[in-house]
PDB file of C-alpha atoms in Angstrom:
ATOM      1  CA  GLN A  53       0.015   0.084   0.167  1.00  0.00           C
ATOM      2  CA  VAL A  54       1.235   3.593  -1.011  1.00  0.00           C
ATOM      3  CA  GLN A  55       1.459   5.795   1.829  1.00  0.00           C
ATOM      4  CA  MET A  56       3.311   9.237   2.097  1.00  0.00           C
ATOM      5  CA  VAL A  57       4.212  10.656   5.674  1.00  0.00           C
ATOM      6  CA  GLU A  58       4.223  13.913   6.115  1.00  0.00           C
ATOM      7  CA  SER A  59       6.834  15.625   9.169  1.00  0.00           C
ATOM      8  CA  GLY A  60       8.462  18.430  10.589  1.00  0.00           C
ATOM      9  CA  GLY A  61       5.133  20.567  11.413  1.00  0.00           C
ATOM     10  CA  GLY A  62       5.259  22.362  14.614  1.00  0.00           C
ATOM     11  CA  LEU A  63       4.436  25.754  16.353  1.00  0.00           C
ATOM     12  CA  VAL A  64       7.416  28.861  15.782  1.00  0.00           C
ATOM     13  CA  GLN A  65       6.996  32.290  16.299  1.00  0.00           C
ATOM     14  CA  ALA A  66       7.419  34.774  13.044  1.00  0.00           C
ATOM     15  CA  GLY A  67      10.696  34.919  11.256  1.00  0.00           C
ATOM     16  CA  GLY A  68      11.573  31.674  12.532  1.00  0.00           C
ATOM     17  CA  SER A  69      12.222  28.360   9.951  1.00  0.00           C
ATOM     18  CA  LEU A  70      10.566  24.753   9.369  1.00  0.00           C
ATOM     19  CA  ARG A  71      12.089  22.187   7.231  1.00  0.00           C
ATOM     20  CA  LEU A  72       8.859  19.537   6.293  1.00  0.00           C
ATOM     21  CA  SER A  73       9.185  15.949   5.182  1.00  0.00           C
ATOM     22  CA  CYS A  74       7.049  13.620   3.226  1.00  0.00           C
ATOM     23  CA  ALA A  75       8.327  10.222   2.878  1.00  0.00           C
ATOM     24  CA  ALA A  76       6.771   8.037   0.523  1.00  0.00           C
ATOM     25  CA  SER A  77       6.397   4.403   0.765  1.00  0.00           C
ATOM     26  CA  GLY A  78       4.709   1.079  -0.465  1.00  0.00           C
ATOM     27  CA  GLY A  79       7.097  -0.347  -3.697  1.00  0.00           C
ATOM     28  CA  ILE A  80       7.591   2.272  -5.482  1.00  0.00           C
ATOM     29  CA  LEU A  81       9.419   3.432  -8.766  1.00  0.00           C
ATOM     30  CA  SER A  82       8.416   6.351  -9.413  1.00  0.00           C
ATOM     31  CA  ILE A  83       7.016   9.675  -8.158  1.00  0.00           C
ATOM     32  CA  ASN A  84       5.317  12.303 -10.799  1.00  0.00           C
ATOM     33  CA  VAL A  85       5.204  15.908  -9.885  1.00  0.00           C
ATOM     34  CA  LEU A  86       5.747  15.996  -6.162  1.00  0.00           C
ATOM     35  CA  GLY A  87       4.514  18.274  -4.391  1.00  0.00           C
ATOM     36  CA  TRP A  88       3.251  20.694  -1.141  1.00  0.00           C
ATOM     37  CA  TYR A  89      -0.270  22.424  -0.498  1.00  0.00           C
ATOM     38  CA  ARG A  90      -1.673  23.826   2.615  1.00  0.00           C
ATOM     39  CA  GLN A  91      -4.908  24.319   4.105  1.00  0.00           C
ATOM     40  CA  ALA A  92      -5.732  27.683   6.307  1.00  0.00           C
ATOM     41  CA  PRO A  93      -8.942  27.006   8.356  1.00  0.00           C
ATOM     42  CA  GLY A  94     -11.372  28.573   6.526  1.00  0.00           C
ATOM     43  CA  LYS A  95     -10.097  28.327   3.321  1.00  0.00           C
ATOM     44  CA  GLN A  96      -9.403  26.373   0.244  1.00  0.00           C
ATOM     45  CA  ARG A  97      -5.848  23.849  -0.379  1.00  0.00           C
ATOM     46  CA  GLU A  98      -3.978  26.215  -2.085  1.00  0.00           C
ATOM     47  CA  LEU A  99      -0.769  24.943  -4.248  1.00  0.00           C
ATOM     48  CA  VAL A 100       2.257  25.885  -2.278  1.00  0.00           C
ATOM     49  CA  ALA A 101       5.112  24.559  -4.544  1.00  0.00           C
ATOM     50  CA  ARG A 102       5.994  21.408  -6.470  1.00  0.00           C
ATOM     51  CA  PHE A 103       8.029  19.648  -9.229  1.00  0.00           C
ATOM     52  CA  SER A 104       6.457  19.935 -12.449  1.00  0.00           C
ATOM     53  CA  HIS A 105       6.599  17.050 -15.317  1.00  0.00           C
ATOM     54  CA  GLY A 106       9.569  18.876 -16.943  1.00  0.00           C
ATOM     55  CA  GLY A 107      11.660  18.867 -13.174  1.00  0.00           C
ATOM     56  CA  ASP A 108      10.828  22.611 -13.020  1.00  0.00           C
ATOM     57  CA  THR A 109      10.183  24.184  -9.867  1.00  0.00           C
ATOM     58  CA  THR A 110       6.779  25.908  -9.300  1.00  0.00           C
ATOM     59  CA  TYR A 111       5.913  28.297  -5.999  1.00  0.00           C
ATOM     60  CA  ALA A 112       3.074  30.224  -5.172  1.00  0.00           C
ATOM     61  CA  ASP A 113       3.668  34.107  -5.060  1.00  0.00           C
ATOM     62  CA  SER A 114       3.541  34.513  -1.338  1.00  0.00           C
ATOM     63  CA  VAL A 115       6.427  31.842  -1.073  1.00  0.00           C
ATOM     64  CA  LYS A 116       8.628  32.941  -3.169  1.00  0.00           C
ATOM     65  CA  GLY A 117      12.127  33.497  -1.683  1.00  0.00           C
ATOM     66  CA  ARG A 118      11.198  32.252   1.444  1.00  0.00           C
ATOM     67  CA  PHE A 119      10.640  28.349   0.745  1.00  0.00           C
ATOM     68  CA  THR A 120      12.389  25.834  -1.241  1.00  0.00           C
ATOM     69  CA  LEU A 121      11.386  22.688  -2.103  1.00  0.00           C
ATOM     70  CA  SER A 122      13.758  19.807  -2.859  1.00  0.00           C
ATOM     71  CA  ARG A 123      13.589  16.093  -3.146  1.00  0.00           C
ATOM     72  CA  ASP A 124      15.918  12.938  -2.494  1.00  0.00           C
ATOM     73  CA  ASN A 125      14.728  10.035  -4.864  1.00  0.00           C
ATOM     74  CA  ALA A 126      16.795   7.777  -3.493  1.00  0.00           C
ATOM     75  CA  LYS A 127      14.784   8.002  -0.110  1.00  0.00           C
ATOM     76  CA  ASN A 128      11.387   9.150  -2.299  1.00  0.00           C
ATOM     77  CA  THR A 129      11.086  11.710   0.407  1.00  0.00           C
ATOM     78  CA  ALA A 130      10.824  15.347  -0.773  1.00  0.00           C
ATOM     79  CA  TYR A 131      11.627  18.143   1.424  1.00  0.00           C
ATOM     80  CA  LEU A 132       9.815  21.774   2.135  1.00  0.00           C
ATOM     81  CA  GLN A 133      12.501  24.374   3.853  1.00  0.00           C
ATOM     82  CA  MET A 134      10.518  27.274   5.117  1.00  0.00           C
ATOM     83  CA  ASN A 135      12.446  30.272   5.992  1.00  0.00           C
ATOM     84  CA  SER A 136      10.927  33.968   7.532  1.00  0.00           C
ATOM     85  CA  LEU A 137       7.574  31.769   8.188  1.00  0.00           C
ATOM     86  CA  LYS A 138       4.629  34.379   8.756  1.00  0.00           C
ATOM     87  CA  PRO A 139       1.442  34.277  10.531  1.00  0.00           C
ATOM     88  CA  GLU A 140      -0.660  33.825   7.646  1.00  0.00           C
ATOM     89  CA  ASP A 141       1.715  30.990   6.554  1.00  0.00           C
ATOM     90  CA  THR A 142      -0.348  28.660   9.296  1.00  0.00           C
ATOM     91  CA  ALA A 143      -2.087  25.839   8.183  1.00  0.00           C
ATOM     92  CA  VAL A 144      -1.989  22.175   7.710  1.00  0.00           C
ATOM     93  CA  TYR A 145       0.621  20.968   4.887  1.00  0.00           C
ATOM     94  CA  TYR A 146      -0.130  18.662   2.869  1.00  0.00           C
ATOM     95  CA  CYS A 147       2.014  16.514  -0.059  1.00  0.00           C
ATOM     96  CA  ASN A 148       0.802  14.975  -2.796  1.00  0.00           C
ATOM     97  CA  ALA A 149       1.687  12.866  -5.676  1.00  0.00           C
ATOM     98  CA  GLU A 150       0.160  13.393  -9.068  1.00  0.00           C
ATOM     99  CA  ARG A 151       1.489   9.764  -9.717  1.00  0.00           C
ATOM    100  CA  ILE A 152       3.289   6.780  -8.336  1.00  0.00           C
ATOM    101  CA  VAL A 153       4.572   3.862 -10.616  1.00  0.00           C
ATOM    102  CA  THR A 154       4.855   0.817  -7.859  1.00  0.00           C
ATOM    103  CA  HIS A 155       5.653  -2.476  -8.586  1.00  0.00           C
ATOM    104  CA  ASN A 156       1.853  -3.230  -8.300  1.00  0.00           C
ATOM    105  CA  GLY A 157       1.196  -0.559 -10.823  1.00  0.00           C
ATOM    106  CA  PRO A 158       0.476   3.334 -10.680  1.00  0.00           C
ATOM    107  CA  ARG A 159      -1.625   5.124  -8.113  1.00  0.00           C
ATOM    108  CA  PHE A 160      -2.954   8.945  -8.957  1.00  0.00           C
ATOM    109  CA  ASN A 161      -3.186  11.735  -6.558  1.00  0.00           C
ATOM    110  CA  VAL A 162      -1.739  10.657  -3.595  1.00  0.00           C
ATOM    111  CA  TRP A 163      -2.287  12.711  -0.592  1.00  0.00           C
ATOM    112  CA  GLY A 164      -0.543  12.865   2.820  1.00  0.00           C
ATOM    113  CA  GLN A 165      -2.513  13.144   6.050  1.00  0.00           C
ATOM    114  CA  GLY A 166      -0.847  16.589   6.760  1.00  0.00           C
ATOM    115  CA  THR A 167       1.434  18.060   9.405  1.00  0.00           C
ATOM    116  CA  GLN A 168       0.246  21.553  10.960  1.00  0.00           C
ATOM    117  CA  VAL A 169       2.146  24.717  11.054  1.00  0.00           C
ATOM    118  CA  THR A 170       1.616  27.362  13.536  1.00  0.00           C
ATOM    119  CA  VAL A 171       3.322  30.521  13.177  1.00  0.00           C
ATOM    120  CA  SER A 172       2.931  32.631  15.955  1.00  0.00           C
ATOM    121  CA  SER A 173       3.263  36.900  15.839  1.00  0.00           C
TER     122      SER A 173
END
């Protein structure tokens, strides 16, 4: 069974940093279009950053210059380094893979369970 597990969330003061991790497991051969989304209370889930099909990285305007997306393909893990955090970054952060190829076939639109990030002013 394919799973994506986020970690690294927590409570931080404004201006601080956190590093989120998303580890995928379950007989994985490859992961396509891997990214991070977030959902604040009362708001819709929004894209934070993701790797595109071509390998380019896309960031939401609100996080450009502050957040950095990276991945370790050997570990099937993606990271989101978040610096200069602001109270408006407070949300549940989710990782997502549009397509995961496994030994038992592909899986589509796979989500993790989310990790809470709270930034105090």
